[in-house]
N, CA, C and O atoms as a MOPAC input file, in Angstrom:
PM7 MOZYME 1SCF
protein

 N    101.34300 1   -52.21200 1  -194.43500 1
 C    100.25100 1   -52.00200 1  -195.32000 1
 C     99.62800 1   -53.32400 1  -195.72100 1
 O     98.42500 1   -53.39300 1  -195.97300 1
 N    100.45300 1   -54.40000 1  -195.78400 1
 C     99.96100 1   -55.74700 1  -196.20700 1
 C     98.88800 1   -56.22500 1  -195.09900 1
 O     97.82600 1   -56.73700 1  -195.45200 1
 N     99.19200 1   -56.04900 1  -193.85600 1
 C     98.25100 1   -56.48700 1  -192.80800 1
 C     96.99600 1   -55.66500 1  -192.84100 1
 O     95.89000 1   -56.18600 1  -192.69500 1
 N     97.17500 1   -54.33700 1  -193.04000 1
 C     96.02600 1   -53.43600 1  -193.15100 1
 C     95.12100 1   -53.85900 1  -194.30900 1
 O     93.90200 1   -53.92000 1  -194.14800 1
 N     95.71500 1   -54.15700 1  -195.49100 1
 C     94.90100 1   -54.56900 1  -196.64300 1
 C     94.14700 1   -55.87100 1  -196.34600 1
 O     93.02200 1   -56.02000 1  -196.82100 1
 N     94.69700 1   -56.80200 1  -195.60000 1
 C     94.03300 1   -58.01600 1  -195.23900 1
 C     92.82900 1   -57.68900 1  -194.34700 1
 O     91.73000 1   -58.20300 1  -194.56200 1
 N     93.04600 1   -56.84400 1  -193.36100 1
 C     91.96100 1   -56.49500 1  -192.43600 1
 C     90.81800 1   -55.73800 1  -193.21300 1
 O     89.63400 1   -55.96900 1  -192.96600 1
 N     91.20000 1   -54.86700 1  -194.11800 1
 C     90.17800 1   -54.18000 1  -194.97400 1
 C     89.40000 1   -55.16400 1  -195.83300 1
 O     88.18500 1   -55.04800 1  -195.99100 1
 N     90.13600 1   -56.15500 1  -196.39600 1
 C     89.45100 1   -57.14700 1  -197.26600 1
 C     88.39800 1   -57.92300 1  -196.45900 1
 O     87.40900 1   -58.37700 1  -197.03400 1
 N     88.58600 1   -58.08400 1  -195.14500 1
 C     87.63200 1   -58.81600 1  -194.31000 1
 C     86.73100 1   -57.91300 1  -193.54000 1
 O     86.16000 1   -58.34300 1  -192.53800 1
 N     86.57200 1   -56.69100 1  -193.94700 1
 C     85.68700 1   -55.72400 1  -193.26100 1
 C     84.67100 1   -55.18700 1  -194.20900 1
 O     84.69500 1   -55.55700 1  -195.38300 1
 N     83.77200 1   -54.33200 1  -193.77600 1
 C     82.81600 1   -53.73500 1  -194.58000 1
 C     83.32300 1   -52.42400 1  -195.18900 1
 O     82.57000 1   -51.70100 1  -195.84200 1
 N     84.55600 1   -52.13900 1  -194.97400 1
 C     85.17200 1   -50.88900 1  -195.39800 1
 C     85.12400 1   -50.76800 1  -196.95700 1
 O     85.50400 1   -51.71300 1  -197.64900 1
 N     84.68000 1   -49.66300 1  -197.48400 1
 C     84.60000 1   -49.44900 1  -198.95700 1
 C     85.62400 1   -48.45900 1  -199.42700 1
 O     85.69600 1   -48.22700 1  -200.63400 1
 N     86.42200 1   -47.85700 1  -198.58100 1
 C     87.43800 1   -46.90400 1  -198.91800 1
 C     88.69900 1   -47.54700 1  -199.40700 1
 O     89.01600 1   -48.66300 1  -198.99700 1
 N     89.45100 1   -46.86800 1  -200.29000 1
 C     90.79100 1   -47.30800 1  -200.63600 1
 C     91.70800 1   -46.67400 1  -199.61000 1
 O     91.74400 1   -45.45100 1  -199.48200 1
 N     92.46200 1   -47.50400 1  -198.86700 1
 C     93.38300 1   -47.06600 1  -197.82700 1
 C     94.72300 1   -47.61100 1  -198.01200 1
 O     94.87800 1   -48.82300 1  -198.16400 1
 N     95.72400 1   -46.77500 1  -198.00900 1
 C     97.14200 1   -47.21500 1  -198.14700 1
 C     97.94800 1   -46.47200 1  -197.05500 1
 O     97.63800 1   -45.34800 1  -196.66200 1
 N     98.98600 1   -47.16500 1  -196.60100 1
 C     99.91500 1   -46.55900 1  -195.64100 1
 C    101.25900 1   -46.40400 1  -196.31200 1
 O    101.70700 1   -47.25100 1  -197.08500 1
 N    101.89300 1   -45.27300 1  -195.98200 1
 C    103.27600 1   -45.06800 1  -196.49900 1
 C    104.03100 1   -44.32200 1  -195.43400 1
 O    103.42700 1   -43.82200 1  -194.48500 1
 N    105.33700 1   -44.23200 1  -195.56400 1
 C    106.16900 1   -43.55700 1  -194.60400 1
 C    106.93300 1   -42.47100 1  -195.33600 1
 O    107.51000 1   -42.72000 1  -196.39400 1
 N    106.93900 1   -41.27300 1  -194.78300 1
 C    107.64500 1   -40.12300 1  -195.37700 1
 C    108.72600 1   -39.76600 1  -194.40600 1
 O    108.46800 1   -39.69600 1  -193.20500 1
 N    109.93300 1   -39.53800 1  -194.87700 1
 C    111.06100 1   -39.19200 1  -193.99300 1
 C    110.74800 1   -38.01500 1  -193.10300 1
 O    111.09100 1   -38.04500 1  -191.92100 1
 N    110.11200 1   -36.98000 1  -193.61700 1
 C    109.85200 1   -35.79900 1  -192.86700 1
 C    108.56700 1   -35.86300 1  -192.08800 1
 O    108.51100 1   -35.40100 1  -190.94800 1
 N    107.51600 1   -36.43500 1  -192.68600 1
 C    106.16300 1   -36.33600 1  -192.06200 1
 C    105.79100 1   -37.59700 1  -191.28300 1
 O    104.76200 1   -37.60200 1  -190.60700 1
 N    106.59000 1   -38.66600 1  -191.35100 1
 C    106.25600 1   -39.91700 1  -190.64200 1
 C    105.21600 1   -40.73900 1  -191.36100 1
 O    105.27500 1   -40.83700 1  -192.58700 1
 N    104.24500 1   -41.34800 1  -190.65200 1
 C    103.28500 1   -42.12800 1  -191.26100 1
 C    102.28100 1   -41.31100 1  -192.11200 1
 O    101.71400 1   -40.33400 1  -191.62400 1
 N    102.07700 1   -41.68700 1  -193.30000 1
 C    101.09400 1   -41.04900 1  -194.17900 1
 C    100.03600 1   -42.08500 1  -194.52100 1
 O    100.31500 1   -43.21100 1  -194.93200 1
 N     98.79900 1   -41.62800 1  -194.32400 1
 C     97.64300 1   -42.50500 1  -194.63600 1
 C     96.93500 1   -41.92300 1  -195.84000 1
 O     96.54700 1   -40.75500 1  -195.84400 1
 N     96.77600 1   -42.71700 1  -196.82600 1
 C     96.01600 1   -42.29300 1  -198.05000 1
 C     94.64000 1   -42.92700 1  -198.02500 1
 O     94.50600 1   -44.15000 1  -198.01900 1
 N     93.62000 1   -42.08300 1  -198.01200 1
 C     92.23500 1   -42.56800 1  -198.06700 1
 C     91.55800 1   -42.00300 1  -199.31900 1
 O     91.31700 1   -40.80200 1  -199.43700 1
 N     91.27300 1   -42.88100 1  -200.21000 1
 C     90.61000 1   -42.52000 1  -201.48300 1
 C     91.39200 1   -41.37600 1  -202.18500 1
 O     90.81800 1   -40.47200 1  -202.79200 1
 N     92.74300 1   -41.47600 1  -202.06200 1
 C     93.60700 1   -40.50800 1  -202.71700 1
 C     93.89700 1   -39.22700 1  -201.89400 1
 O     94.70400 1   -38.39700 1  -202.31400 1
 N     93.26100 1   -39.07200 1  -200.76000 1
 C     93.54000 1   -37.95100 1  -199.92400 1
 C     94.60100 1   -38.24200 1  -198.90800 1
 O     94.51900 1   -39.28300 1  -198.25700 1
 N     95.60500 1   -37.39400 1  -198.71700 1
 C     96.75400 1   -37.69400 1  -197.86800 1
 C     96.46000 1   -37.08400 1  -196.47800 1
 O     96.02800 1   -35.94400 1  -196.31300 1
 N     96.73300 1   -37.94600 1  -195.52400 1
 C     96.55200 1   -37.54600 1  -194.11700 1
 C     97.86500 1   -37.90300 1  -193.37300 1
 O     98.41700 1   -38.99900 1  -193.47100 1
 N     98.29100 1   -36.91200 1  -192.65300 1
 C     99.57200 1   -37.06600 1  -191.91100 1
 C     99.21800 1   -37.67500 1  -190.49700 1
 O     98.73200 1   -36.98300 1  -189.60300 1
 N     99.47900 1   -38.93800 1  -190.36800 1
 C     99.22400 1   -39.59800 1  -189.08800 1
 C     97.84000 1   -40.19000 1  -188.98600 1
 O     96.88900 1   -39.67300 1  -189.57200 1
 N     97.72400 1   -41.29000 1  -188.23200 1
 C     96.42000 1   -41.97800 1  -188.11800 1
 C     95.41800 1   -41.05800 1  -187.45600 1
 O     94.24300 1   -41.11600 1  -187.81700 1
 N     95.79400 1   -40.22000 1  -186.52100 1
 C     94.82000 1   -39.37700 1  -185.84700 1
 C     94.21900 1   -38.28600 1  -186.69400 1
 O     93.27900 1   -37.61100 1  -186.27600 1
 N     94.76400 1   -38.10800 1  -187.89500 1
 C     94.18700 1   -37.06400 1  -188.78500 1
 C     93.24400 1   -37.65400 1  -189.81800 1
 O     92.68400 1   -36.92400 1  -190.63600 1
 N     93.05600 1   -39.01200 1  -189.78900 1
 C     92.13600 1   -39.65700 1  -190.69700 1
 C     90.74500 1   -39.36800 1  -190.08500 1
 O     90.49800 1   -39.66300 1  -188.91600 1
 N     89.81600 1   -38.76500 1  -190.92900 1
 C     88.47500 1   -38.39800 1  -190.39900 1
 C     87.58500 1   -39.58000 1  -190.09300 1
 O     86.64800 1   -39.41500 1  -189.31100 1
 N     87.79800 1   -40.74400 1  -190.64000 1
 C     86.89600 1   -41.89500 1  -190.43700 1
 C     87.37600 1   -42.75400 1  -189.25500 1
 O     88.42400 1   -43.39300 1  -189.34700 1
 N     86.63800 1   -42.77500 1  -188.17800 1
 C     87.00900 1   -43.57500 1  -187.02000 1
 C     87.23700 1   -45.06200 1  -187.32600 1
 O     88.14500 1   -45.68000 1  -186.77000 1
 N     86.43800 1   -45.61600 1  -188.18400 1
 C     86.59400 1   -47.05000 1  -188.47100 1
 C     87.91400 1   -47.33800 1  -189.18600 1
 O     88.53300 1   -48.38000 1  -188.97000 1
 N     88.34000 1   -46.39500 1  -190.04600 1
 C     89.66800 1   -46.53200 1  -190.70300 1
 C     90.74500 1   -46.43800 1  -189.67800 1
 O     91.69400 1   -47.22100 1  -189.70700 1
 N     90.63200 1   -45.49200 1  -188.75600 1
 C     91.59700 1   -45.40400 1  -187.67400 1
 C     91.73400 1   -46.66400 1  -186.87500 1
 O     92.83700 1   -47.09800 1  -186.54100 1
 N     90.54500 1   -47.27200 1  -186.55700 1
 C     90.50300 1   -48.48300 1  -185.82400 1
 C     91.19000 1   -49.62400 1  -186.59600 1
 O     91.96500 1   -50.37300 1  -186.00300 1
 N     90.93600 1   -49.76400 1  -187.84100 1
 C     91.59400 1   -50.81600 1  -188.68000 1
 C     93.13100 1   -50.55600 1  -188.75100 1
 O     93.89700 1   -51.51800 1  -188.68200 1
 N     93.57000 1   -49.37100 1  -188.87900 1
 C     94.99700 1   -49.04500 1  -188.90200 1
 C     95.62000 1   -49.48600 1  -187.57200 1
 O     96.63000 1   -50.19000 1  -187.56000 1
 N     95.03700 1   -49.08500 1  -186.49700 1
 C     95.55200 1   -49.44300 1  -185.17600 1
 C     95.55200 1   -50.99800 1  -184.95300 1
 O     96.47100 1   -51.53100 1  -184.33200 1
 N     94.54800 1   -51.68200 1  -185.45000 1
 C     94.55600 1   -53.15900 1  -185.37500 1
 C     95.65700 1   -53.73200 1  -186.17500 1
 O     96.28300 1   -54.70800 1  -185.76100 1
 N     95.92400 1   -53.15200 1  -187.32600 1
 C     97.01700 1   -53.60500 1  -188.19200 1
 C     98.40200 1   -53.45700 1  -187.56700 1
 O     99.24600 1   -54.35000 1  -187.64300 1
 N     98.60700 1   -52.25400 1  -186.92400 1
 C     99.77900 1   -51.99900 1  -186.23600 1
 C     99.97800 1   -52.99600 1  -185.05500 1
 O    101.07200 1   -53.52900 1  -184.87000 1
 N     98.91000 1   -53.23400 1  -184.26800 1
 C     99.02800 1   -54.18000 1  -183.20500 1
 C     99.35600 1   -55.57700 1  -183.67700 1
 O    100.11000 1   -56.27600 1  -182.99900 1
 N     98.82200 1   -56.02700 1  -184.81900 1
 C     99.11800 1   -57.29500 1  -185.33100 1
 C    100.59100 1   -57.34400 1  -185.79000 1
 O    101.29500 1   -58.32500 1  -185.55100 1
 N    101.02900 1   -56.27500 1  -186.44700 1
 C    102.42700 1   -56.19800 1  -186.95400 1
 C    103.35700 1   -56.32300 1  -185.73700 1
 O    104.33600 1   -57.06700 1  -185.79500 1
 N    103.07400 1   -55.61700 1  -184.64700 1
 C    103.88700 1   -55.65700 1  -183.47200 1
 C    103.85300 1   -57.04900 1  -182.89800 1
 O    104.89900 1   -57.53600 1  -182.46900 1
 N    102.75400 1   -57.70300 1  -182.86200 1
 C    102.63300 1   -59.07400 1  -182.30500 1
 C    103.53100 1   -60.01400 1  -183.14000 1
 O    104.27900 1   -60.82700 1  -182.59600 1
 N    103.43200 1   -59.87600 1  -184.49600 1
 C    104.19400 1   -60.75500 1  -185.39000 1
 C    105.73500 1   -60.51600 1  -185.29100 1
 O    106.54000 1   -61.44000 1  -185.41200 1
 N    106.09500 1   -59.22700 1  -185.06600 1
 C    107.51100 1   -58.81200 1  -184.85500 1
 C    108.08400 1   -59.47300 1  -183.61000 1
 O    109.19100 1   -60.01100 1  -183.59500 1
 N    107.25400 1   -59.40000 1  -182.55300 1
 C    107.75100 1   -60.03100 1  -181.30800 1
 C    107.96000 1   -61.52700 1  -181.39700 1
 O    108.90200 1   -62.10300 1  -180.85400 1
 N    107.02300 1   -62.11700 1  -182.11600 1
 C    107.09100 1   -63.61800 1  -182.24600 1
 C    108.28200 1   -63.99500 1  -183.12800 1
 O    108.82800 1   -65.08400 1  -182.95000 1
 N    108.70300 1   -63.16700 1  -184.05000 1
 C    109.80900 1   -63.44100 1  -184.95200 1
 C    111.10800 1   -63.37500 1  -184.29000 1
 O    112.10000 1   -63.87400 1  -184.82200 1
 N    111.16100 1   -62.76000 1  -183.10600 1
 C    112.52400 1   -62.57700 1  -182.36500 1
 C    112.96000 1   -63.81600 1  -181.76900 1
 O    114.01900 1   -63.86000 1  -181.14200 1

């Protein structure tokens, strides 16, 4: 979520977006208080793109840390 928040801060995105993990549902995306199960269920394509970019950056940093 930290990487995503940084990307949002540097974008034109005006929505409140938070990521969380639920033991049963997996990734939960909160957009303006609305709960979406999984990135693919977020109705705004730009928010989906930002989340995928944040995941890619997290994976890149994780690989570098090894």
